Amino acid sequence: MVDSIMLRMGVAPSLYRDGNYKVVTPIDGSVIGRVTLENADAVEARITKARQAFEQWRRVPAPRRGELVRLFGEQLRQHKEDLGALVSWESGKILQEGLGEVQEMIDICDLAVGQSRQLYGLTIASERPGHHMRESRHPLGPIGLITAFNFPVAPWAWNAALALVCGNSLLWKPSEKTPLTALACQALLDHASEAFGDEAPADLSQVIIGAREAGERLVDDPRIPLISATGSTRMGREVAPRVAARFGRSILELGGNNGMILTPSADLDMAVRAILFSAVGTAGQRCTTLRRLIVHESIKDEVLSRLEKAYQGIRIGNPLEGSLVGPLIDRAAFDAMQGALEQARQQGAKVRGGERQLADRYPDAHYVSPAIVEVDAQNDLVRSETFAPILYVLPYRDLDEAISIHNDVPQGLSSCIFTTDVREAETFVSSVGSDCGIANVNIGPSGAEIGGAFGGEKDTGGGRESGSDVWKSYMRRQTNTVNYSSELPLAQGIKFD
Ligand code: UN1
């Protein structure tokens, strides 16, 4: 099955059949590929090639560079079903979400193609006669991309599509858990390059299949001016100081602990549907997953009973067979979830769900029923991100208290309020409301469109990816002063003769 998908996308079998590192699907624990892990020396050689590719690519006019991304978008449209299914095989997310992830890639390609004709700077009035000043944006260099298992392809594409139109080359280190989707993306980009012609240098984009040492090599190399990394806060804490130590730049998209404030005026039918998608979708393994429901005490019991009913109807099972919730990525994720639930019980919290499912049918996979954990107050367990479907439910009395509970966590990715009261809604998105990078009204915290800047504050790392003016992160800024007079006046009126 996986083999035929890979073949249709044109990935050379030697890349995913012959290696000594096993790629396992979380669907049933079987081996779906064998890749070769590269060591630090191989990465070193790739960085040299990426540098050469950059030197050529930056000379190609930006709208032409956009044409390559347009062709890549066409490849993605043609292979959406195959790549979406492969995302399901490798990450365990349901097919609908696998397809959604590929659609995010297509959307960012469209955005980047338009942007390729809009890499604008600005002009600035000079204080000196016969002078003008302007600000230009130039390509940055080879960009290092590190991505996580849970969104194996879209975050790469958010970075890659923009970085390419901005004139950069790419080095991508995907999660070791999801190398096949990365190889497939590389093959599709190669097809686009062939159709595009010689202007696209060889090695414009490379995939590094490797473990920790490969990532470290990338992070430490001063020839890579920007590292964009998606993953845990723990990973970000290691990457950020290493990149900073060599004065590199980073875009970090790390952990989230996303909350919803559910007010008495909210449309509860809508809220329950939003909670379901954002708390149990992707088996709780999105960085934007809803993890904390901060609900007004007057409606808490009603909301809980509605949620219990909704949770009972969730189909848990093989993500390719029409379930709503697929497996956790691996045993470690399952253990982390069980550990968190056990801790909650010990603290006296009421835990519903969380049990292992389908162990008979899939002894080597880890399916769970999503859990709801009722707590009286926010504690350290609730403040930490467990990458699994656990929804903590916390009561509040007034909006100020709700906002302060909401913001009292280390992470700051996504957030939302459900209310029909305009004062509450506007307060939540104001400067004294949510402290997150994303704050929504009457929409869950997950499932953002690519048009907006995506990312968050505090332990989420501060990076922004995809839409808005994020393209500027992939370019260097240059201030130009041009003298078209025949005098040489100095700024600030300084006389030097
Ligand atoms: C992630 O989980 O790393 O907003 C990214 C969302 C998706 C992206 C999630 N568009 O949920």
Short mmCIF file of C-alpha atoms and ligand atoms in Angstrom, two decimals:
data_model
loop_
_atom_site.label_atom_id
_atom_site.label_comp_id
_atom_site.label_asym_id
_atom_site.label_seq_id
_atom_site.Cartn_x
_atom_site.Cartn_y
_atom_site.Cartn_z
CA MET A 1 0.00 0.00 0.00
CA VAL A 2 2.64 2.52 1.08
CA ASP A 3 4.94 1.22 -1.66
CA SER A 4 2.39 1.90 -4.38
CA ILE A 5 1.75 5.40 -3.00
CA MET A 6 5.48 6.13 -3.03
CA LEU A 7 5.86 4.79 -6.55
CA ARG A 8 2.99 6.91 -7.86
CA MET A 9 4.69 10.00 -6.43
CA GLY A 10 7.93 8.94 -8.10
CA VAL A 11 10.10 8.30 -5.04
CA ALA A 12 13.06 6.03 -5.86
CA PRO A 13 12.51 2.68 -4.04
CA SER A 14 16.16 2.58 -2.91
CA LEU A 15 15.43 5.61 -0.70
CA TYR A 16 12.76 3.93 1.39
CA ARG A 17 13.20 0.17 1.04
CA ASP A 18 16.85 -0.62 1.60
CA GLY A 19 17.96 1.31 4.68
CA ASN A 20 18.62 -0.03 8.15
CA TYR A 21 16.33 2.33 10.03
CA LYS A 22 12.77 1.08 10.31
CA VAL A 23 9.84 3.40 9.71
CA VAL A 24 6.85 2.18 11.69
CA THR A 25 3.23 3.19 11.20
CA PRO A 26 1.37 4.08 14.40
CA ILE A 27 -1.75 2.55 12.81
CA ASP A 28 -0.73 -1.03 13.63
CA GLY A 29 2.96 -0.88 14.49
CA SER A 30 4.07 -2.54 11.25
CA VAL A 31 7.17 -1.55 9.31
CA ILE A 32 6.29 0.56 6.25
CA GLY A 33 9.75 1.58 5.11
CA ARG A 34 13.48 1.36 5.72
CA VAL A 35 15.56 4.48 5.35
CA THR A 36 19.21 5.28 5.90
CA LEU A 37 20.11 7.77 8.60
CA GLU A 38 22.75 10.30 7.62
CA ASN A 39 25.60 11.23 9.91
CA ALA A 40 27.10 14.66 10.57
CA ASP A 41 29.60 14.37 7.69
CA ALA A 42 26.82 13.80 5.19
CA VAL A 43 25.05 16.87 6.55
CA GLU A 44 28.26 18.87 6.17
CA ALA A 45 28.39 17.95 2.46
CA ARG A 46 24.75 18.91 2.03
CA ILE A 47 25.31 22.32 3.60
CA THR A 48 28.10 23.00 1.09
CA LYS A 49 25.77 22.07 -1.77
CA ALA A 50 22.95 24.17 -0.32
CA ARG A 51 25.28 27.16 -0.25
CA GLN A 52 26.16 26.67 -3.95
CA ALA A 53 22.49 26.30 -4.86
CA PHE A 54 21.69 29.50 -2.99
CA GLU A 55 24.33 31.45 -4.88
CA GLN A 56 22.65 30.54 -8.15
CA TRP A 57 19.00 30.73 -7.08
CA ARG A 58 19.24 34.25 -5.64
CA ARG A 59 20.04 35.54 -9.17
CA VAL A 60 16.76 34.23 -10.62
CA PRO A 61 14.09 36.99 -10.60
CA ALA A 62 11.60 36.52 -7.80
CA PRO A 63 8.49 36.15 -9.99
CA ARG A 64 10.34 33.37 -11.88
CA ARG A 65 11.09 31.74 -8.54
CA GLY A 66 7.37 31.96 -7.92
CA GLU A 67 6.81 29.91 -11.06
CA LEU A 68 8.67 26.99 -9.49
CA VAL A 69 6.42 27.17 -6.44
CA ARG A 70 3.38 27.33 -8.73
CA LEU A 71 4.52 24.13 -10.42
CA PHE A 72 5.09 22.53 -7.03
CA GLY A 73 1.53 23.49 -6.03
CA GLU A 74 0.30 21.72 -9.17
CA GLN A 75 2.19 18.57 -8.19
CA LEU A 76 0.52 18.74 -4.79
CA ARG A 77 -2.91 19.11 -6.36
CA GLN A 78 -2.24 16.10 -8.59
CA HIS A 79 -0.99 13.95 -5.71
CA LYS A 80 -3.19 15.25 -2.91
CA GLU A 81 -4.89 11.89 -2.28
CA ASP A 82 -1.62 9.97 -2.22
CA LEU A 83 0.28 12.41 -0.05
CA GLY A 84 -2.71 12.81 2.29
CA ALA A 85 -2.92 9.03 2.71
CA LEU A 86 0.81 8.81 3.30
CA VAL A 87 0.51 11.44 6.05
CA SER A 88 -2.12 9.18 7.65
CA TRP A 89 0.07 6.11 7.34
CA GLU A 90 3.07 7.78 8.86
CA SER A 91 1.58 10.08 11.52
CA GLY A 92 -1.65 8.19 12.26
CA LYS A 93 -3.96 11.16 11.70
CA ILE A 94 -7.28 10.48 10.01
CA LEU A 95 -7.46 10.73 6.23
CA GLN A 96 -9.59 13.91 6.30
CA GLU A 97 -6.85 15.60 8.31
CA GLY A 98 -4.10 14.17 6.13
CA LEU A 99 -5.86 15.69 3.12
CA GLY A 100 -6.34 18.92 5.06
CA GLU A 101 -2.64 19.09 5.70
CA VAL A 102 -1.88 18.76 1.98
CA GLN A 103 -4.48 21.46 1.29
CA GLU A 104 -2.55 23.77 3.66
CA MET A 105 0.51 23.13 1.49
CA ILE A 106 -1.42 24.01 -1.66
CA ASP A 107 -2.78 27.15 -0.03
CA ILE A 108 0.66 28.39 1.03
CA CYS A 109 2.00 27.73 -2.48
CA ASP A 110 -0.76 29.95 -3.89
CA LEU A 111 0.05 32.64 -1.36
CA ALA A 112 3.80 32.42 -2.06
CA VAL A 113 3.29 32.65 -5.84
CA GLY A 114 1.46 35.96 -5.40
CA GLN A 115 4.03 37.11 -2.87
CA SER A 116 6.81 36.46 -5.37
CA ARG A 117 5.64 39.64 -7.18
CA GLN A 118 5.39 41.59 -3.94
CA LEU A 119 8.81 41.35 -2.27
CA TYR A 120 8.71 45.05 -1.71
CA GLY A 121 10.82 47.50 0.27
CA LEU A 122 10.22 51.14 1.03
CA THR A 123 11.67 54.58 0.38
CA ILE A 124 12.69 57.01 3.09
CA ALA A 125 13.23 60.78 2.87
CA SER A 126 16.88 61.74 3.25
CA GLU A 127 17.92 64.84 5.20
CA ARG A 128 20.62 65.53 2.61
CA PRO A 129 19.96 67.26 -0.71
CA GLY A 130 20.39 65.08 -3.78
CA HIS A 131 20.16 61.86 -1.76
CA HIS A 132 17.58 59.19 -1.40
CA MET A 133 17.23 56.36 1.03
CA ARG A 134 15.49 53.09 0.63
CA GLU A 135 15.15 49.74 2.28
CA SER A 136 15.58 46.57 0.23
CA ARG A 137 15.00 42.91 1.04
CA HIS A 138 17.52 40.38 -0.22
CA PRO A 139 17.66 36.57 -0.10
CA LEU A 140 19.10 35.26 3.14
CA GLY A 141 20.89 31.98 2.39
CA PRO A 142 20.26 28.28 2.95
CA ILE A 143 17.39 27.86 5.42
CA GLY A 144 17.41 24.97 7.89
CA LEU A 145 13.99 23.47 8.59
CA ILE A 146 13.26 21.09 11.45
CA THR A 147 9.77 19.63 11.62
CA ALA A 148 7.73 17.40 13.92
CA PHE A 149 5.85 14.12 13.41
CA ASN A 150 2.37 15.48 14.08
CA PHE A 151 2.32 17.81 11.08
CA PRO A 152 4.90 16.11 8.90
CA VAL A 153 4.42 18.21 5.75
CA ALA A 154 2.44 21.47 6.16
CA PRO A 155 4.88 23.38 8.44
CA TRP A 156 7.69 22.48 6.06
CA ALA A 157 5.65 23.87 3.17
CA TRP A 158 4.77 27.10 5.03
CA ASN A 159 8.48 27.76 5.36
CA ALA A 160 9.65 26.24 2.09
CA ALA A 161 7.21 27.97 -0.28
CA LEU A 162 8.02 31.43 1.09
CA ALA A 163 11.73 30.78 1.51
CA LEU A 164 11.98 29.63 -2.11
CA VAL A 165 10.26 32.67 -3.60
CA CYS A 166 12.48 34.82 -1.37
CA GLY A 167 15.51 33.31 -3.12
CA ASN A 168 16.81 30.82 -0.56
CA SER A 169 17.84 27.18 -0.73
CA LEU A 170 16.46 24.63 1.76
CA LEU A 171 17.73 21.92 4.06
CA TRP A 172 14.96 19.98 5.72
CA LYS A 173 15.36 17.64 8.64
CA PRO A 174 12.00 15.96 9.23
CA SER A 175 11.15 13.98 12.35
CA GLU A 176 12.74 10.50 12.31
CA LYS A 177 9.19 9.22 12.79
CA THR A 178 8.02 10.64 9.45
CA PRO A 179 10.77 10.44 6.82
CA LEU A 180 8.61 8.95 4.05
CA THR A 181 6.36 11.97 3.69
CA ALA A 182 9.50 14.14 3.48
CA LEU A 183 10.95 11.98 0.72
CA ALA A 184 7.63 12.21 -1.12
CA CYS A 185 7.60 16.03 -0.86
CA GLN A 186 11.16 16.13 -2.15
CA ALA A 187 10.19 13.95 -5.12
CA LEU A 188 7.25 16.23 -5.96
CA LEU A 189 9.47 19.30 -5.72
CA ASP A 190 12.00 17.55 -7.98
CA HIS A 191 9.26 16.97 -10.59
CA ALA A 192 8.38 20.67 -10.39
CA SER A 193 12.07 21.58 -10.84
CA GLU A 194 12.34 19.38 -13.93
CA ALA A 195 9.32 21.08 -15.48
CA PHE A 196 10.76 24.48 -14.50
CA GLY A 197 14.11 23.97 -16.23
CA ASP A 198 17.78 24.73 -15.66
CA GLU A 199 17.37 27.93 -13.70
CA ALA A 200 16.51 25.81 -10.64
CA PRO A 201 19.88 24.58 -9.37
CA ALA A 202 20.45 21.01 -8.32
CA ASP A 203 20.22 20.72 -4.53
CA LEU A 204 17.96 23.75 -4.22
CA SER A 205 16.07 21.71 -1.66
CA GLN A 206 17.48 18.75 0.22
CA VAL A 207 16.12 16.37 2.82
CA ILE A 208 18.29 15.20 5.69
CA ILE A 209 17.08 11.89 7.05
CA GLY A 210 18.92 11.72 10.30
CA ALA A 211 18.82 11.62 14.06
CA ARG A 212 19.96 14.08 16.68
CA GLU A 213 23.56 14.56 15.50
CA ALA A 214 22.31 15.51 12.03
CA GLY A 215 20.03 18.14 13.51
CA GLU A 216 22.81 19.48 15.73
CA ARG A 217 25.12 19.84 12.76
CA LEU A 218 22.51 21.93 10.99
CA VAL A 219 21.75 24.07 14.03
CA ASP A 220 25.41 24.91 14.71
CA ASP A 221 26.53 25.82 11.19
CA PRO A 222 27.09 29.55 10.58
CA ARG A 223 26.40 29.05 6.86
CA ILE A 224 22.72 28.57 7.73
CA PRO A 225 21.47 32.06 8.63
CA LEU A 226 18.00 30.92 9.71
CA ILE A 227 16.74 27.82 11.48
CA SER A 228 12.99 27.34 11.55
CA ALA A 229 12.05 24.64 14.02
CA THR A 230 8.71 23.13 14.99
CA GLY A 231 8.52 20.81 17.99
CA SER A 232 8.49 20.67 21.76
CA THR A 233 9.51 23.50 24.07
CA ARG A 234 12.27 21.18 25.30
CA MET A 235 13.68 20.98 21.76
CA GLY A 236 13.39 24.76 21.35
CA ARG A 237 15.31 25.37 24.56
CA GLU A 238 18.21 23.43 23.07
CA VAL A 239 18.03 24.88 19.58
CA ALA A 240 17.53 28.59 20.40
CA PRO A 241 20.72 29.25 22.41
CA ARG A 242 22.87 27.27 19.96
CA VAL A 243 21.60 29.27 17.00
CA ALA A 244 21.92 32.52 18.98
CA ALA A 245 25.49 31.66 20.00
CA ARG A 246 26.51 31.99 16.35
CA PHE A 247 24.19 35.01 15.82
CA GLY A 248 21.89 33.02 13.59
CA ARG A 249 18.17 33.70 13.49
CA SER A 250 15.48 31.29 14.46
CA ILE A 251 11.76 30.87 13.98
CA LEU A 252 10.47 28.67 16.78
CA GLU A 253 7.04 27.09 16.85
CA LEU A 254 6.97 25.11 20.09
CA GLY A 255 4.49 23.77 22.60
CA GLY A 256 1.01 25.09 23.23
CA ASN A 257 -1.43 24.82 26.12
CA ASN A 258 -4.41 26.23 24.37
CA GLY A 259 -7.49 27.34 26.24
CA MET A 260 -11.12 28.14 25.58
CA ILE A 261 -13.13 30.46 27.80
CA LEU A 262 -16.74 29.31 27.65
CA THR A 263 -19.12 31.99 28.87
CA PRO A 264 -22.79 31.75 29.91
CA SER A 265 -23.96 33.63 26.78
CA ALA A 266 -22.18 31.21 24.39
CA ASP A 267 -23.99 29.16 21.75
CA LEU A 268 -23.38 25.82 23.43
CA ASP A 269 -24.16 23.71 20.37
CA MET A 270 -21.41 25.46 18.47
CA ALA A 271 -19.07 25.36 21.44
CA VAL A 272 -19.45 21.61 21.94
CA ARG A 273 -18.72 20.94 18.27
CA ALA A 274 -15.68 23.21 18.44
CA ILE A 275 -14.44 21.50 21.61
CA LEU A 276 -14.80 18.10 20.02
CA PHE A 277 -12.76 18.95 16.93
CA SER A 278 -10.07 20.86 18.78
CA ALA A 279 -9.70 18.58 21.83
CA VAL A 280 -9.92 15.13 20.29
CA GLY A 281 -9.05 15.79 16.62
CA THR A 282 -5.60 14.52 15.59
CA ALA A 283 -5.84 12.47 18.82
CA GLY A 284 -4.82 15.59 20.77
CA GLN A 285 -1.52 15.76 18.93
CA ARG A 286 -1.73 19.24 17.39
CA CYS A 287 0.27 22.06 18.82
CA THR A 288 -3.04 23.95 18.70
CA THR A 289 -5.08 21.20 20.42
CA LEU A 290 -7.57 22.48 23.00
CA ARG A 291 -6.15 21.41 26.37
CA ARG A 292 -7.96 23.66 28.84
CA LEU A 293 -11.66 24.44 29.00
CA ILE A 294 -12.25 27.39 31.33
CA VAL A 295 -15.99 27.30 31.82
CA HIS A 296 -18.31 29.57 33.82
CA GLU A 297 -19.41 27.77 36.98
CA SER A 298 -23.11 28.32 36.17
CA ILE A 299 -22.94 26.20 32.99
CA LYS A 300 -20.20 23.75 33.93
CA ASP A 301 -22.46 20.80 34.73
CA GLU A 302 -24.50 21.21 31.57
CA VAL A 303 -21.38 21.51 29.43
CA LEU A 304 -19.83 18.45 31.02
CA SER A 305 -22.90 16.34 30.46
CA ARG A 306 -23.10 17.44 26.81
CA LEU A 307 -19.42 16.69 26.37
CA GLU A 308 -19.74 13.27 27.94
CA LYS A 309 -22.48 12.42 25.46
CA ALA A 310 -20.45 13.77 22.53
CA TYR A 311 -17.34 11.87 23.64
CA GLN A 312 -19.31 8.61 23.76
CA GLY A 313 -20.08 8.94 20.05
CA ILE A 314 -16.45 9.32 18.97
CA ARG A 315 -15.30 6.58 16.61
CA ILE A 316 -11.80 5.53 17.64
CA GLY A 317 -9.85 3.35 15.26
CA ASN A 318 -7.90 2.93 12.07
CA PRO A 319 -7.53 6.44 10.63
CA LEU A 320 -7.90 5.12 7.08
CA GLU A 321 -11.22 3.44 7.87
CA GLY A 322 -13.43 6.42 8.69
CA SER A 323 -12.65 6.89 12.38
CA LEU A 324 -12.58 10.33 14.04
CA VAL A 325 -9.66 9.57 16.36
CA GLY A 326 -6.62 7.59 15.30
CA PRO A 327 -3.72 6.27 17.37
CA LEU A 328 -1.12 8.05 19.44
CA ILE A 329 2.23 8.20 17.71
CA ASP A 330 3.98 5.62 19.92
CA ARG A 331 4.32 3.89 23.26
CA ALA A 332 6.10 6.87 24.84
CA ALA A 333 3.13 9.12 24.01
CA PHE A 334 0.77 6.56 25.55
CA ASP A 335 2.89 6.31 28.70
CA ALA A 336 3.05 10.10 29.02
CA MET A 337 -0.73 10.30 28.79
CA GLN A 338 -1.25 7.55 31.37
CA GLY A 339 1.29 9.21 33.67
CA ALA A 340 -0.54 12.55 33.48
CA LEU A 341 -3.91 10.93 34.17
CA GLU A 342 -2.50 8.99 37.10
CA GLN A 343 -1.07 12.18 38.56
CA ALA A 344 -4.43 13.90 38.11
CA ARG A 345 -6.21 11.08 39.95
CA GLN A 346 -3.74 11.27 42.80
CA GLN A 347 -4.44 14.97 43.09
CA GLY A 348 -8.13 14.19 43.46
CA ALA A 349 -9.25 15.23 40.00
CA LYS A 350 -12.19 13.48 38.35
CA VAL A 351 -10.95 11.62 35.25
CA ARG A 352 -13.29 10.38 32.52
CA GLY A 353 -11.89 8.25 29.65
CA GLY A 354 -8.24 7.81 28.79
CA GLU A 355 -8.26 4.01 28.56
CA ARG A 356 -6.38 2.07 25.94
CA GLN A 357 -8.58 0.88 23.07
CA LEU A 358 -8.34 -1.86 20.43
CA ALA A 359 -5.34 -3.51 22.10
CA ASP A 360 -6.52 -6.94 20.85
CA ARG A 361 -6.73 -5.88 17.24
CA TYR A 362 -3.64 -3.65 17.36
CA PRO A 363 -1.30 -4.97 20.07
CA ASP A 364 1.58 -2.87 18.66
CA ALA A 365 -0.35 0.37 18.35
CA HIS A 366 -1.71 2.79 20.97
CA TYR A 367 -5.31 3.86 20.60
CA VAL A 368 -6.95 5.66 23.52
CA SER A 369 -10.29 7.12 24.39
CA PRO A 370 -9.90 10.89 24.79
CA ALA A 371 -9.96 11.99 28.44
CA ILE A 372 -11.78 14.77 30.28
CA VAL A 373 -10.23 15.77 33.58
CA GLU A 374 -12.16 17.99 35.97
CA VAL A 375 -9.92 20.05 38.24
CA ASP A 376 -10.76 22.73 40.83
CA ALA A 377 -7.83 24.96 40.08
CA GLN A 378 -4.94 25.21 37.67
CA ASN A 379 -1.85 23.35 38.90
CA ASP A 380 1.53 22.38 37.43
CA LEU A 381 0.10 19.32 35.70
CA VAL A 382 -2.44 21.48 33.86
CA ARG A 383 0.27 24.02 33.08
CA SER A 384 2.38 21.45 31.26
CA GLU A 385 1.66 20.20 27.74
CA THR A 386 0.99 16.46 27.50
CA PHE A 387 0.85 15.66 23.79
CA ALA A 388 -2.29 13.51 23.98
CA PRO A 389 -6.08 13.98 24.06
CA ILE A 390 -6.54 15.24 27.62
CA LEU A 391 -8.97 18.10 28.20
CA TYR A 392 -8.71 19.78 31.61
CA VAL A 393 -11.92 21.49 32.71
CA LEU A 394 -11.61 24.43 35.12
CA PRO A 395 -14.42 26.59 36.55
CA TYR A 396 -14.42 30.41 36.70
CA ARG A 397 -16.65 33.07 38.23
CA ASP A 398 -16.00 36.31 36.27
CA LEU A 399 -14.23 37.22 33.06
CA ASP A 400 -11.19 38.78 34.77
CA GLU A 401 -10.62 35.54 36.64
CA ALA A 402 -11.11 33.51 33.45
CA ILE A 403 -8.52 35.59 31.60
CA SER A 404 -6.04 35.36 34.42
CA ILE A 405 -6.43 31.56 34.61
CA HIS A 406 -6.14 31.46 30.85
CA ASN A 407 -2.86 33.39 30.75
CA ASP A 408 -1.33 31.70 33.79
CA VAL A 409 0.53 29.00 31.82
CA PRO A 410 4.05 29.08 30.35
CA GLN A 411 2.88 28.58 26.75
CA GLY A 412 1.18 31.15 24.51
CA LEU A 413 0.16 29.65 21.19
CA SER A 414 -3.57 29.66 20.55
CA SER A 415 -6.72 30.60 22.45
CA CYS A 416 -10.41 31.33 22.07
CA ILE A 417 -13.56 32.57 23.73
CA PHE A 418 -17.11 31.45 23.06
CA THR A 419 -19.52 34.26 23.81
CA THR A 420 -22.29 36.28 22.18
CA ASP A 421 -21.45 39.30 24.34
CA VAL A 422 -19.45 41.82 22.33
CA ARG A 423 -17.81 43.27 25.45
CA GLU A 424 -16.45 39.89 26.47
CA ALA A 425 -15.33 39.08 22.94
CA GLU A 426 -13.51 42.37 22.43
CA THR A 427 -11.91 42.26 25.89
CA PHE A 428 -10.52 38.81 25.11
CA VAL A 429 -8.81 39.99 21.92
CA SER A 430 -7.67 43.32 23.43
CA SER A 431 -4.32 44.14 25.01
CA VAL A 432 -5.63 43.02 28.41
CA GLY A 433 -7.09 39.76 27.08
CA SER A 434 -5.42 36.62 25.77
CA ASP A 435 -1.61 36.70 25.77
CA CYS A 436 -1.37 34.20 22.89
CA GLY A 437 -0.19 34.58 19.30
CA ILE A 438 -3.64 33.45 18.14
CA ALA A 439 -6.87 34.57 19.82
CA ASN A 440 -10.21 33.57 18.29
CA VAL A 441 -13.86 34.34 18.93
CA ASN A 442 -16.45 31.60 18.51
CA ILE A 443 -13.93 29.34 16.77
CA GLY A 444 -11.78 26.67 18.41
CA PRO A 445 -8.03 27.20 18.86
CA SER A 446 -6.94 24.74 16.15
CA GLY A 447 -7.29 24.63 12.40
CA ALA A 448 -5.86 28.04 11.49
CA GLU A 449 -5.88 29.22 7.86
CA ILE A 450 -2.55 30.00 6.24
CA GLY A 451 -3.37 33.67 5.51
CA GLY A 452 -2.59 34.76 9.07
CA ALA A 453 0.74 34.64 10.87
CA PHE A 454 0.92 31.37 12.82
CA GLY A 455 2.83 31.02 16.08
CA GLY A 456 2.85 32.12 19.68
CA GLU A 457 4.47 33.84 22.63
CA LYS A 458 6.32 32.78 25.79
CA ASP A 459 7.35 29.10 25.80
CA THR A 460 5.84 28.72 22.33
CA GLY A 461 8.99 30.45 21.12
CA GLY A 462 7.80 33.72 19.55
CA GLY A 463 8.16 32.61 15.92
CA ARG A 464 5.62 33.26 13.20
CA GLU A 465 5.08 31.22 10.06
CA SER A 466 2.91 31.23 6.92
CA GLY A 467 0.82 34.34 6.10
CA SER A 468 0.71 38.10 6.84
CA ASP A 469 4.20 39.65 6.51
CA VAL A 470 6.05 36.48 7.55
CA TRP A 471 7.87 36.37 4.19
CA LYS A 472 10.16 39.11 5.53
CA SER A 473 11.72 36.59 7.94
CA TYR A 474 13.25 34.77 4.98
CA MET A 475 15.03 37.87 3.67
CA ARG A 476 17.72 40.16 4.95
CA ARG A 477 17.00 43.86 5.22
CA GLN A 478 19.34 46.39 3.68
CA THR A 479 19.25 50.16 4.11
CA ASN A 480 20.57 52.04 1.06
CA THR A 481 21.54 55.70 0.85
CA VAL A 482 22.25 56.87 -2.68
CA ASN A 483 23.87 60.24 -3.44
CA TYR A 484 22.94 61.53 -6.90
CA SER A 485 24.37 65.04 -6.30
CA SER A 486 27.91 66.25 -6.90
CA GLU A 487 28.40 67.27 -3.25
CA LEU A 488 29.27 65.09 -0.26
CA PRO A 489 27.25 66.47 2.66
CA LEU A 490 27.50 64.51 5.90
CA ALA A 491 24.49 63.55 7.95
CA GLN A 492 23.78 65.46 11.18
CA GLY A 493 25.40 68.52 9.54
CA ILE A 494 28.91 67.43 10.48
CA LYS A 495 31.73 69.43 8.85
CA PHE A 496 34.89 67.43 8.27
CA ASP A 497 37.37 69.61 6.43
C1 UN1 B 1 0.93 21.99 14.44
O1 UN1 B 1 0.22 21.28 15.14
O2 UN1 B 1 2.19 21.93 14.51
O3 UN1 B 1 -3.87 25.56 13.23
C2 UN1 B 1 0.41 22.89 13.39
C3 UN1 B 1 -3.74 24.33 13.08
C4 UN1 B 1 -2.98 23.85 11.87
C5 UN1 B 1 -1.54 23.78 12.12
C6 UN1 B 1 -1.10 23.01 13.32
N1 UN1 B 1 -3.27 24.74 10.78
O4 UN1 B 1 -4.18 23.53 13.89
#
